[in-house]
CSV table of C-alpha atoms in Angstrom, one decimal:
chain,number,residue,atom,x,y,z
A,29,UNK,CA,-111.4,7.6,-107.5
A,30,UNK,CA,-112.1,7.2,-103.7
A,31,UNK,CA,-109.3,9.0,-101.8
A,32,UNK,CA,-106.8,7.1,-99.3
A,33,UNK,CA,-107.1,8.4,-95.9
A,34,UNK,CA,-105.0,9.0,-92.9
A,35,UNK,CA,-105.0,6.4,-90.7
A,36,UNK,CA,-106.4,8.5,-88.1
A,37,UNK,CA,-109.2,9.7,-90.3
A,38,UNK,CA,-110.0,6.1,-91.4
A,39,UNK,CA,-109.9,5.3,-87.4
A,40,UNK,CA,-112.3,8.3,-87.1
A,41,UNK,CA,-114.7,7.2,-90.6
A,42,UNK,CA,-115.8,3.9,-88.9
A,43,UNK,CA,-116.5,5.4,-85.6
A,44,UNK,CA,-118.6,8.2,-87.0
A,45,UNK,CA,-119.9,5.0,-88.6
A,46,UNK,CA,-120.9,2.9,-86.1
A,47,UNK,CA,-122.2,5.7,-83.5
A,48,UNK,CA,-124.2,7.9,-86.1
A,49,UNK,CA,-122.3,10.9,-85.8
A,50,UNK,CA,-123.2,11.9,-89.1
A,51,UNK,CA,-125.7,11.8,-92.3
A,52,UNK,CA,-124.6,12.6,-95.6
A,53,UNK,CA,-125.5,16.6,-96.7
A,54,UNK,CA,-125.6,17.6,-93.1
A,55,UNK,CA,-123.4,21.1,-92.5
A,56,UNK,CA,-121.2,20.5,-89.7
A,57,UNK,CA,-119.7,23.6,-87.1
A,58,UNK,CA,-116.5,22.7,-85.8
A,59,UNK,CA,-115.8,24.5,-82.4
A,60,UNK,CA,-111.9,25.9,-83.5
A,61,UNK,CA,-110.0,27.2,-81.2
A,62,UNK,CA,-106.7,26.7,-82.6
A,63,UNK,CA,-105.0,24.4,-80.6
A,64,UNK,CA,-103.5,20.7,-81.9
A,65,UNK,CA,-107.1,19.1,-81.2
A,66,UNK,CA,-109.8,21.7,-83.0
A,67,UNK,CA,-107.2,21.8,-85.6
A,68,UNK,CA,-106.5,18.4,-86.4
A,69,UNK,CA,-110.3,17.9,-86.6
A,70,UNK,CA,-111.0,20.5,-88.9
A,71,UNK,CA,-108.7,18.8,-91.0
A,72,UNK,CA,-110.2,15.4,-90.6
A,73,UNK,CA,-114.0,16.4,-91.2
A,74,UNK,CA,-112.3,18.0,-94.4
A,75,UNK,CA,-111.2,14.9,-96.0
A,76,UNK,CA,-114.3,13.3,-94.9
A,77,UNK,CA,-116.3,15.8,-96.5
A,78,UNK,CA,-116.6,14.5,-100.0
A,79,UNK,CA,-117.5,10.9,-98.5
A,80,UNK,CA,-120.7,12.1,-96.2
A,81,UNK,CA,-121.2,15.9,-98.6
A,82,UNK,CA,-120.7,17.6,-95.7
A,83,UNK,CA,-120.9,21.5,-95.5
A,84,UNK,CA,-118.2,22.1,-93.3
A,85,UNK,CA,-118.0,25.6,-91.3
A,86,UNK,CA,-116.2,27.1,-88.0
A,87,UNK,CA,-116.8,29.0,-84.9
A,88,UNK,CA,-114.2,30.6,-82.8
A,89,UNK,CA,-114.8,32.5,-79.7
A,90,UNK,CA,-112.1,35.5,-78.6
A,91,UNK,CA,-113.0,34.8,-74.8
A,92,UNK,CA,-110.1,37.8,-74.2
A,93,UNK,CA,-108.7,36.0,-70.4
A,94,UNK,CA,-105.1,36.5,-71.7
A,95,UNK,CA,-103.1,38.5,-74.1
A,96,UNK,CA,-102.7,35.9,-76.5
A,97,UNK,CA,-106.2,35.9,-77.3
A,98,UNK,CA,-106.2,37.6,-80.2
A,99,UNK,CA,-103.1,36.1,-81.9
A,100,UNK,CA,-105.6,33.0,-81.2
A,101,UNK,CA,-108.4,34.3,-82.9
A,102,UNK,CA,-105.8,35.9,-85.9
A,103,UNK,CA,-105.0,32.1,-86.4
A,104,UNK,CA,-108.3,30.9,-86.9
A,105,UNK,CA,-109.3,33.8,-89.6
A,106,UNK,CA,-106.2,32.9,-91.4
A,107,UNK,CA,-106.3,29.3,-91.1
A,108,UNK,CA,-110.0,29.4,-92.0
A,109,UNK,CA,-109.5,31.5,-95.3
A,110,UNK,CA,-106.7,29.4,-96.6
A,111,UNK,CA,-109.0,26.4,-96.2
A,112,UNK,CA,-112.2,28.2,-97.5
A,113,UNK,CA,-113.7,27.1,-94.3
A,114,UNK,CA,-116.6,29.9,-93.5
A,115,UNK,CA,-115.7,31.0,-90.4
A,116,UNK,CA,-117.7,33.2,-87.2
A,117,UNK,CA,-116.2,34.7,-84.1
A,118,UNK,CA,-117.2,36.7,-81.4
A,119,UNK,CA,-115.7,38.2,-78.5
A,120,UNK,CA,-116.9,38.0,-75.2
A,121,UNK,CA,-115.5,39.8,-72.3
A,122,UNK,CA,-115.8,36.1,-69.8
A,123,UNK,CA,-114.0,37.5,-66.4
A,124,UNK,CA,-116.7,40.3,-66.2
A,125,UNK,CA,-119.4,37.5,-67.2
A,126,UNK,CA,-117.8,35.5,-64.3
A,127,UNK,CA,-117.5,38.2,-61.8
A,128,UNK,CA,-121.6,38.9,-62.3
A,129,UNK,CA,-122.3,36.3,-62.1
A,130,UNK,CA,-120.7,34.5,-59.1
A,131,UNK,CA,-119.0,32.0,-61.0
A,132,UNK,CA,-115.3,30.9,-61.4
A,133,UNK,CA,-113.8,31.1,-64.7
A,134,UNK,CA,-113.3,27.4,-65.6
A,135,UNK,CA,-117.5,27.5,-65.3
A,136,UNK,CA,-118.1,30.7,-66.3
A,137,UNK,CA,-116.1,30.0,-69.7
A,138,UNK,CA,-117.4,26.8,-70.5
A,139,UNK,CA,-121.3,28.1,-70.0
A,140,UNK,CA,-120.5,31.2,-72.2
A,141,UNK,CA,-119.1,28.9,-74.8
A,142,UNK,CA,-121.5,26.4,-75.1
A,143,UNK,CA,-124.1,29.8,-75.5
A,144,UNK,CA,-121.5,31.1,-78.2
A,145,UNK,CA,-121.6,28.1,-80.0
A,146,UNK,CA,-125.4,27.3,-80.1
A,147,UNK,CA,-125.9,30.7,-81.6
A,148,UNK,CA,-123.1,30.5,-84.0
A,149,UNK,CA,-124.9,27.2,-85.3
A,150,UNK,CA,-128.1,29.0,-85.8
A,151,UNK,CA,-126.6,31.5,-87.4
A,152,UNK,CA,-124.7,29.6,-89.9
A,153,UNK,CA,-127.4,27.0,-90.1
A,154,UNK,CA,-125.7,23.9,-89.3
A,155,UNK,CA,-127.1,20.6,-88.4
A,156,UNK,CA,-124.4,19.5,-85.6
A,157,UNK,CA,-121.4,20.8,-83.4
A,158,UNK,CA,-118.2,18.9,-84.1
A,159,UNK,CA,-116.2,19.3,-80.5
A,160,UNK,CA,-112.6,18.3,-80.3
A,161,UNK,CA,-112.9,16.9,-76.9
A,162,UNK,CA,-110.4,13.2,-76.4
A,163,UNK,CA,-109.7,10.3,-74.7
A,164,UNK,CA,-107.5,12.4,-72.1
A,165,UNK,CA,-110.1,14.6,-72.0
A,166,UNK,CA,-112.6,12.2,-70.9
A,167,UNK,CA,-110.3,10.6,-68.8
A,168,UNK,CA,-109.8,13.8,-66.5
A,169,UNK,CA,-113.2,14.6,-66.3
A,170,UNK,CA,-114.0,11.2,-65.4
A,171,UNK,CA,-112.0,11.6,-62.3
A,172,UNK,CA,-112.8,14.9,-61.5
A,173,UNK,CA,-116.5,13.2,-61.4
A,174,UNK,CA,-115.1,10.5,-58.9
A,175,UNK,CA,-113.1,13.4,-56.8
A,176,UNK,CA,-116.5,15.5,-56.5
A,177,UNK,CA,-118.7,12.5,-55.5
A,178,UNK,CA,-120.9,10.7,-58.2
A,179,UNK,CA,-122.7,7.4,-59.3
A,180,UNK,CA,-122.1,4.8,-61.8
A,181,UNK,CA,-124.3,6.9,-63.9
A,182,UNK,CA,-122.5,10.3,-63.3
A,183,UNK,CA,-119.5,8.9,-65.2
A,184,UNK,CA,-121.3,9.4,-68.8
A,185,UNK,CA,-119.2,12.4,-69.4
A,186,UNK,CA,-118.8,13.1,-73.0
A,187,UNK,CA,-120.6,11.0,-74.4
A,188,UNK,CA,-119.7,10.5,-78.4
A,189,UNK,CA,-122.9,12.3,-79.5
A,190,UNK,CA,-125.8,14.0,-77.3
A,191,UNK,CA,-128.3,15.8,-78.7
A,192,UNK,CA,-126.6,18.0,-81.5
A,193,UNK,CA,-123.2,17.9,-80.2
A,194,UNK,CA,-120.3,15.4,-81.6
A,195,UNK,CA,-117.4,14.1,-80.9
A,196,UNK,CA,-115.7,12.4,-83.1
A,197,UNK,CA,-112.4,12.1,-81.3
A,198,UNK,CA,-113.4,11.2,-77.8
A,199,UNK,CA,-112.3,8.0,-77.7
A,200,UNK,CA,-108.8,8.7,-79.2
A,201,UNK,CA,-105.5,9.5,-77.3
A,202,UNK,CA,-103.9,12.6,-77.2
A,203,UNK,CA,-100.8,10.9,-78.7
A,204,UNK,CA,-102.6,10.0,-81.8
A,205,UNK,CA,-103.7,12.9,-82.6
A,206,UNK,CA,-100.1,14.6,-81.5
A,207,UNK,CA,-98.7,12.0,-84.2
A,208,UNK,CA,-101.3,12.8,-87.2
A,209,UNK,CA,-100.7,16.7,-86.9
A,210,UNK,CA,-97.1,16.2,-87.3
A,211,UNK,CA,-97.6,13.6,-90.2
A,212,UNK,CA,-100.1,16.6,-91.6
A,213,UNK,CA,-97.3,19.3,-90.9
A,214,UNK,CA,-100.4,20.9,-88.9
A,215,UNK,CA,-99.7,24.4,-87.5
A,216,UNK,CA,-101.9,25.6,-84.3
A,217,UNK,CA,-101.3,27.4,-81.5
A,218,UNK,CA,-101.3,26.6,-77.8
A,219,UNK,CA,-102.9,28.0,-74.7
A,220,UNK,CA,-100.0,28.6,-72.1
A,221,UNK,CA,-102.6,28.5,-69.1
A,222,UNK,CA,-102.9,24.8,-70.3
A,223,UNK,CA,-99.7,24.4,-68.1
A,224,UNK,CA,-101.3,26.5,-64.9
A,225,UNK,CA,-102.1,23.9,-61.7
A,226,UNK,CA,-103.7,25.9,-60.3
A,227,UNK,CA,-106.6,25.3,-62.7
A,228,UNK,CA,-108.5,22.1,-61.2
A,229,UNK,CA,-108.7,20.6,-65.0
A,230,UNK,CA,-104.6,20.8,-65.6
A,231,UNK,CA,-103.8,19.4,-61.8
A,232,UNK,CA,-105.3,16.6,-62.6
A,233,UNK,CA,-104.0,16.3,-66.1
A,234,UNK,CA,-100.6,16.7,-65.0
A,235,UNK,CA,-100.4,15.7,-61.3
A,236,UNK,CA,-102.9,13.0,-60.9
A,237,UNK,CA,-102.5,11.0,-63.9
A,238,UNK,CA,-99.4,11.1,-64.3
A,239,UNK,CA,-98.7,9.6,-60.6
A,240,UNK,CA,-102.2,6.9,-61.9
A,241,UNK,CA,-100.2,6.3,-65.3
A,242,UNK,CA,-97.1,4.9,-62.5
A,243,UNK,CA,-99.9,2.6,-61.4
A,244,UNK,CA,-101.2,1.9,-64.8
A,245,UNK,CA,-99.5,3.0,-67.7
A,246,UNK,CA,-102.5,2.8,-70.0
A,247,UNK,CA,-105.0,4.5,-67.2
A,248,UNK,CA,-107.1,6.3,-70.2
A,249,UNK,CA,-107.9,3.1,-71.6
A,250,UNK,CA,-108.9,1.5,-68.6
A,251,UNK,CA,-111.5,4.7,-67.9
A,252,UNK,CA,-112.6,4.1,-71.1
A,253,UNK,CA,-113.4,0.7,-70.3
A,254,UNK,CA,-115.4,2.1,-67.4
A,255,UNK,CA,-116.9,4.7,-69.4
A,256,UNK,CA,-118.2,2.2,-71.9
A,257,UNK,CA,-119.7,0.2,-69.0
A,258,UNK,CA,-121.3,2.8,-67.4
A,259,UNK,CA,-122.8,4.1,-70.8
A,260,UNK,CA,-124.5,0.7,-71.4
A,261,UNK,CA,-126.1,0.9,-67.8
A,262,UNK,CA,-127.3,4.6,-68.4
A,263,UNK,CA,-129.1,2.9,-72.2
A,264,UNK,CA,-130.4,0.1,-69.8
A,265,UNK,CA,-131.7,2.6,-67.1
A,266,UNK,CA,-133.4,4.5,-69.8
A,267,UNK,CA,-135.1,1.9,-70.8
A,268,UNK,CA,-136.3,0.8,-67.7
A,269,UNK,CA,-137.4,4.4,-66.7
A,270,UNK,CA,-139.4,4.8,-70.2
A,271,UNK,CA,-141.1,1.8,-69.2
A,272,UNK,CA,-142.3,2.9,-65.7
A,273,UNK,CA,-145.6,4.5,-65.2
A,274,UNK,CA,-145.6,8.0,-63.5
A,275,UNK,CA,-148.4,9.6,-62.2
A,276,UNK,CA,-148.3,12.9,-63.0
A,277,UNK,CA,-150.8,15.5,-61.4
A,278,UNK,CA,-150.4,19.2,-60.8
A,279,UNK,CA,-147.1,19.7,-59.1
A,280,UNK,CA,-146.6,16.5,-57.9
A,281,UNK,CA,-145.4,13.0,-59.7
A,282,UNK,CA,-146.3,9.7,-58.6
A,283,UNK,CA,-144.9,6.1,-59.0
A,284,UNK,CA,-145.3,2.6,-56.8
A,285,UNK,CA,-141.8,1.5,-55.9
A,286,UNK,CA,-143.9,-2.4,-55.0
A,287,UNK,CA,-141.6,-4.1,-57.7
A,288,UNK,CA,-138.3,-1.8,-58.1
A,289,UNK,CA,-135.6,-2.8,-56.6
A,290,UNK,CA,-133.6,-0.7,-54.3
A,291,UNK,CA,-131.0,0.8,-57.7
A,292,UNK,CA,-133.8,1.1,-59.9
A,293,UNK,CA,-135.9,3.0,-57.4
A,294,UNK,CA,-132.9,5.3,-57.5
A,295,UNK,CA,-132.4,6.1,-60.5
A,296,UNK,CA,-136.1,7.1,-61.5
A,297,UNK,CA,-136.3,9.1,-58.3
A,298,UNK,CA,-133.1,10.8,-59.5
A,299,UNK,CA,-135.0,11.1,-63.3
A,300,UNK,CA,-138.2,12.5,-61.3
A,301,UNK,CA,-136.3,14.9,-59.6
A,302,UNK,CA,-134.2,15.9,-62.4
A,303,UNK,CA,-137.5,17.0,-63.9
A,304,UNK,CA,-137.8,19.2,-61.4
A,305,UNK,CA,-134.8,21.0,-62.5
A,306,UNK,CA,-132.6,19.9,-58.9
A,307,UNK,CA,-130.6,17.1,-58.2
A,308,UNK,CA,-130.6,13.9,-56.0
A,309,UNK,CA,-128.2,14.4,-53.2
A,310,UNK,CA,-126.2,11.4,-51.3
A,311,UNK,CA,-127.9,12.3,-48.3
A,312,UNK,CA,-130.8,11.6,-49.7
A,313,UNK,CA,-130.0,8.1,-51.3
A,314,UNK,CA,-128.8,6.9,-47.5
A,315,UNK,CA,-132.2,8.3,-45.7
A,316,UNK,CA,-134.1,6.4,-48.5
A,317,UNK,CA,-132.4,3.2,-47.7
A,318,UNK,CA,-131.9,3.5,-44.3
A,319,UNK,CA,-135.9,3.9,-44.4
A,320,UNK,CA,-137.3,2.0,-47.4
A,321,UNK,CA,-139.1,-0.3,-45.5
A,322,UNK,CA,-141.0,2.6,-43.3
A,323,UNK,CA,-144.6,2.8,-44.8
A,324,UNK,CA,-144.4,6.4,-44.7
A,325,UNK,CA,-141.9,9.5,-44.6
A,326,UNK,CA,-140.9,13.3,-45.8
A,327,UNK,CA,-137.9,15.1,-46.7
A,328,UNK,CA,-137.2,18.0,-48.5
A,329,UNK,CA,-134.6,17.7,-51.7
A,330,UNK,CA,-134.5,21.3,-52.3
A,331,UNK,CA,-136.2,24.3,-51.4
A,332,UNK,CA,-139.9,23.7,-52.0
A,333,UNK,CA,-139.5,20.1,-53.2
A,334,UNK,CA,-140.3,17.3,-51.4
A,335,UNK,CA,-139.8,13.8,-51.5
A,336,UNK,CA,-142.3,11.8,-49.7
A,337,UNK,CA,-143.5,8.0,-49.3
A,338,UNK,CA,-147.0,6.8,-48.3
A,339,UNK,CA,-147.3,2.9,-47.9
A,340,UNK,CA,-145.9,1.1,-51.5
A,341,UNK,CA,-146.1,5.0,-53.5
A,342,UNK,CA,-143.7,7.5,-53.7
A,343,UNK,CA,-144.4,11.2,-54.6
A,344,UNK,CA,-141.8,13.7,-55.5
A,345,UNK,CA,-144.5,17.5,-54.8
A,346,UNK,CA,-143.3,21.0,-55.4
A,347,UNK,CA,-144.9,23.0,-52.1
A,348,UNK,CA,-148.4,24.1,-53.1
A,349,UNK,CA,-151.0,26.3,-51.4
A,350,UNK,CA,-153.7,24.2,-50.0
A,351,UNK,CA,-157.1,25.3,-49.9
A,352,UNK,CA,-158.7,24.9,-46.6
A,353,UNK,CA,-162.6,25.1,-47.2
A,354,UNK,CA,-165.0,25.7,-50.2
A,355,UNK,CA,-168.7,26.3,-50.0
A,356,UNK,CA,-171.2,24.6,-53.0
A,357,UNK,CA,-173.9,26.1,-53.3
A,358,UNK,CA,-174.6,26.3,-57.0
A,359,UNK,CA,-174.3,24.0,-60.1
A,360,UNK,CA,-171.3,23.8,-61.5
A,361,UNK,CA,-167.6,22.7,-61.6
A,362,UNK,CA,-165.1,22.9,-58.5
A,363,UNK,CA,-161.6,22.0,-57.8
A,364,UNK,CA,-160.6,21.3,-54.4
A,365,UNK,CA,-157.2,20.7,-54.4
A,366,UNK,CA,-157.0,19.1,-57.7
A,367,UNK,CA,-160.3,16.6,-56.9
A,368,UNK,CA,-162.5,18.1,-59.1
A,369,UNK,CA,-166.2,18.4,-58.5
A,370,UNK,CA,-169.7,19.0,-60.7
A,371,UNK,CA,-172.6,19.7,-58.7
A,372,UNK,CA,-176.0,19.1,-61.1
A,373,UNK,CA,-179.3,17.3,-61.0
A,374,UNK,CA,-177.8,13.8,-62.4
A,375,UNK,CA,-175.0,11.1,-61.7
A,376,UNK,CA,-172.2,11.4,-64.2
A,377,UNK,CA,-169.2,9.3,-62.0
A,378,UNK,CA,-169.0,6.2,-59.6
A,379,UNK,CA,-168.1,8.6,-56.6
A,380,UNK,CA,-171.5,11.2,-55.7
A,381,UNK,CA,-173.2,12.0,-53.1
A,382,UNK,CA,-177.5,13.7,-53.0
A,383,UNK,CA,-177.1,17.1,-51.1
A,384,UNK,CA,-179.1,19.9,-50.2
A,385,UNK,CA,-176.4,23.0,-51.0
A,386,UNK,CA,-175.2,25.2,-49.5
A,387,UNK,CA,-172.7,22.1,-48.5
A,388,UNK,CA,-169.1,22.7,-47.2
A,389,UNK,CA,-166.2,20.7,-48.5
A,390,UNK,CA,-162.8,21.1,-46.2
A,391,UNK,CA,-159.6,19.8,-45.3
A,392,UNK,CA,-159.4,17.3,-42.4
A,393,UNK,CA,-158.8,18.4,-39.2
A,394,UNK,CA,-156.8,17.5,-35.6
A,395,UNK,CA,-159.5,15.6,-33.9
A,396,UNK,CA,-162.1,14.6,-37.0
A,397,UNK,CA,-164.0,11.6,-35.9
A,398,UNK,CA,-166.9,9.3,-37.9
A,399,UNK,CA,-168.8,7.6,-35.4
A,400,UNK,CA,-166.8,6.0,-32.7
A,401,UNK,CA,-163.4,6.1,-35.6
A,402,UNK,CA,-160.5,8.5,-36.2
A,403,UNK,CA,-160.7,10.1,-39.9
A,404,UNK,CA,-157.1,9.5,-39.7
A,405,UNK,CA,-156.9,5.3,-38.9
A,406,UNK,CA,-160.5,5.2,-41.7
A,407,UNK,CA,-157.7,7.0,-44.4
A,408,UNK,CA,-155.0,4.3,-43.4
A,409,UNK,CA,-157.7,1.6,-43.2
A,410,UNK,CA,-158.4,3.0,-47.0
A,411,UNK,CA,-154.6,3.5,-48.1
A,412,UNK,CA,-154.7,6.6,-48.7
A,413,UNK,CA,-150.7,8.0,-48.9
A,414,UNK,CA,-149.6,10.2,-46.6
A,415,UNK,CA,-149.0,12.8,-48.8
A,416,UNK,CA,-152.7,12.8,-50.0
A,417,UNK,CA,-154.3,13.1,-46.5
A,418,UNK,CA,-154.2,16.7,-45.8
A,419,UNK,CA,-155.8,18.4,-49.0
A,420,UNK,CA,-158.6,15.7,-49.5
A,421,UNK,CA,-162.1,16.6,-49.1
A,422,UNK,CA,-164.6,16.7,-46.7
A,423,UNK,CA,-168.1,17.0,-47.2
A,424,UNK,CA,-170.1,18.0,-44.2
A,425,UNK,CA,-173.3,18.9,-43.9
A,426,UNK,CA,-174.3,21.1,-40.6
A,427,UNK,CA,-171.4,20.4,-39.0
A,428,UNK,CA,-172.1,16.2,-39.8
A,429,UNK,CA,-169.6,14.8,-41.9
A,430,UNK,CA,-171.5,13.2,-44.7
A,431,UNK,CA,-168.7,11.9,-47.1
A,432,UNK,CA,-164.7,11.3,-47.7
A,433,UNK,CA,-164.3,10.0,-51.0
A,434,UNK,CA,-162.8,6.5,-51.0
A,435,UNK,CA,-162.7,6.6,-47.5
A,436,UNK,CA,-166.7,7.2,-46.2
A,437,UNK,CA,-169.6,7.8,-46.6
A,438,UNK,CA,-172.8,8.6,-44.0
A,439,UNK,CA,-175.0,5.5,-44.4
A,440,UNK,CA,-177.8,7.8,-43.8
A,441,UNK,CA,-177.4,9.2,-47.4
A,442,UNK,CA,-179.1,5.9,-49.1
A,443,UNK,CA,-182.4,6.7,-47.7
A,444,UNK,CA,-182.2,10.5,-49.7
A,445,UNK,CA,-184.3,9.6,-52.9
A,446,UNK,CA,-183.1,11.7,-56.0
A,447,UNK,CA,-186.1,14.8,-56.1
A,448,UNK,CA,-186.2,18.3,-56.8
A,449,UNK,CA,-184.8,19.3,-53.4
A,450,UNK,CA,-181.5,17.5,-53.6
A,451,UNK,CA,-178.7,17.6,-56.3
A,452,UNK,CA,-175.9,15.2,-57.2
A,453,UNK,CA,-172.3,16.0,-56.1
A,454,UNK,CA,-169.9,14.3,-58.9
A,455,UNK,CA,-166.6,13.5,-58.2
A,456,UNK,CA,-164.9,13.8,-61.3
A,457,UNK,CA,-161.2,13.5,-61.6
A,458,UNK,CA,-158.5,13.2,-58.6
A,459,UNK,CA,-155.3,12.0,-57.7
A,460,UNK,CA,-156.2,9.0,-55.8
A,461,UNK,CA,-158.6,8.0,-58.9
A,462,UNK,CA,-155.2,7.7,-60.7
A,463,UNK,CA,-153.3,6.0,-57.9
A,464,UNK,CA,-156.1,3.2,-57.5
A,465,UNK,CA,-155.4,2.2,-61.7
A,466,UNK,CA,-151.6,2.6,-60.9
A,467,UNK,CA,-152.2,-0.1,-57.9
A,468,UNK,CA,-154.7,-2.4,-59.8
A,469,UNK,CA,-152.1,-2.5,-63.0
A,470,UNK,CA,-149.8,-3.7,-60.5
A,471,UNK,CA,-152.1,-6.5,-59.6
């Protein structure tokens, strides 16, 4: 006989339902703290348990900021044996975690709880994390987002599942879940700092919207309504980036921005740079538009990462050591900056040159001319990017500059006939051999 449910845990079946929150025999970690929300989905996951044959367990972290703490964490161990609900806690000391670590507590607590809770999921061997996080919930970090300074795409906070993390009640009010606890005769307890301004979270929770809610009475709603929007532009996005061909090569990536237009070229700049591990600042966003139509400029995101364009490419480099000059003078492999070289007796690529070793192969330099021509206007006249010009190869010969790959080569080479006194320099593999097939695919 199927059991009737709540309507709140009906409301909460179809939307695990329709966003894949769960499979059936998956063991599910609910993050319990022992307030109204961790509670009330305990309870919910419960009745669901016998419809999805979930193994339901619980993780509760003593984070010891105030002295009820441990009546907190004596809750949970009760509440969690009168259930039969396996149960882990740990207690962290997070003010002295905070104070080491330069970091207020509001950050420092969160980090040290996500920590806590992957752990107590490998521990206990769970498939998912259930967090209790709501509607409100979403709502107030939606606008603490907007307060801070983000994009369209910044306000994808919460979403309902990333990664291993759930959230099956992050689209429901506060109210509803106020009104099921007292249907349930629910006991919890309640964190009296929850109540403290001073606390950036509970300002805006009980300043801000509260004065938004005199504006619009159903504010969480209509930030849910942007929430939803701005999810389906980060699937979209996604898409578009997956899509996008990126040149990567040593410590550099590579894309044409020929097509993009000026929001996409955005966002996969920000998902290159996020790759990095930094971040794309505003500043950055306005010197890129301010100067998309420049064929070439540098700035630095971070320390050590650059952002730089060079005609219709874009190149996001950490900062390298460049090597400066390289003498051949036996067979074998070189890398020059990541254009790699094989000098032998035969051709083996479309880019070689017959020398005589010893041969010296060196970055340009101030003043470099071929014939009556500037190396520099020949590597323009070539489209080479700007970022590629200082760390390609030269190869001179006595002081004679006998060949730039891609860019020249010393007509005087065609009358050396292959013999036992000259060998084959091979150009291999190089960044602008990857850049030409990114420019013809465009084509």
């Amino acid at each position: 006989m199927r059991k009737i449910l709540d309507p709140l845990e009906f409301k909460v079946l179809k939307f695990v339902q329709t966003q894949n929150l769960l499979s059936k025999g998956e063991s599910v970690l609910v993050a319990l703290s022992g307030g109204i929300d961790s509670v009330s989905l305990l309870h919910v996951l419960l009745q669901l348990r016998e419809i999805y044959d979930l193994r339901v367990c619980a993780a509760h972290l003593n984070h010891t900021l105030r002295p009820t703490a441990d009546r907190d964490e004596a809750f949970v161990r009760d509440l969690c044996a009168k259930l039969q609900v396996e149960l882990l806690v740990e207690r962290l000391d997070v003010a002295r975690f905070c104070e080491e670590n330069k970091l207020g507590i509001e950050e420092g607590a969160r980090k040290l709880r996500y920590q806590f809770l992957d752990n107590a999921k490998r521990k206990l061997q769970c498939d998912v994390i259930a967090l209790a996080h709501n509607l409100n919930d979403l709502a107030e970090t939606m606008l603490h987002r907007i307060v801070r300074g983000t994009g369209p795409l910044g306000l994808v906070a919460m979403k309902p599942r990333f990664q291993d993390r759930i959230r099956p009640f992050i689209y429901i009010e506060r109210s509803e879940i106020e009104e099921y606890a007292k249907r349930k005769n629910l006991n919890f307890v309640e964190d009296e700092t929850n109540y403290d301004v001073r606390y950036t979270r509970n300002y805006i929770r009980h300043v801000v919207i509260p004065a938004l809610r005199k504006i619009n009475p159903s504010i969480e709603k209509a930030l849910l309504q942007l929430h939803v929007s701005s999810t389906l532009l980060e699937r979209h996005v996604e898409g578009f980036i997956r899509k996008q061909r990126l040149v990567k090569f040593k410590d550099r990536t590579i894309f044409s921005g020929r097509k993009l237009s000026e929001f996409e070229l955005v966002e996969l700049l920000r998902s290159c740079v996020r790759e990095f591990g930094e971040q794309m600042e505003f500043e950055h966003v306005q010197h890129l538009l301010e100067r998309l139509s420049d064929s070439s400029w540098k700035i630095e995101l971070a320390s050590g990462l650059w952002l730089e364009k060079g005609f219709d490419l874009f190149c996001i480099e950490r900062e390298h050591d460049v090597l400066e000059a390289l003498k051949i003078e036996e067979c074998g492999l070189y890398d020059f900056n990541g254009w790699y070289f094989k000098l032998n007796d035969r051709i083996e690529s479309d880019q070689y040159i017959f020398v005589k070793p010893p041969v010296l192969m060196r970055v340009r330099k101030a003043g470099d001319r071929v014939g009556s021509k500037k190396l520099k206007d020949l590597m323009i006249e070539s489209r080479i990017p700007s970022f590629l010009r200082d760390e390609m190869p030269v190869v001179e010969e006595n002081g004679i500059i006998l060949w730039v790959p891609y860019v020249y080569i010393d007509r005087r080479l065609n009358e050396r006939l292959k013999n036992d006194d000259f060998l084959v320099l091979n150009l291999l593999e190089n960044p602008f051999r990857v850049i030409l097939e990114l420019r013809k695919e465009e084509e």
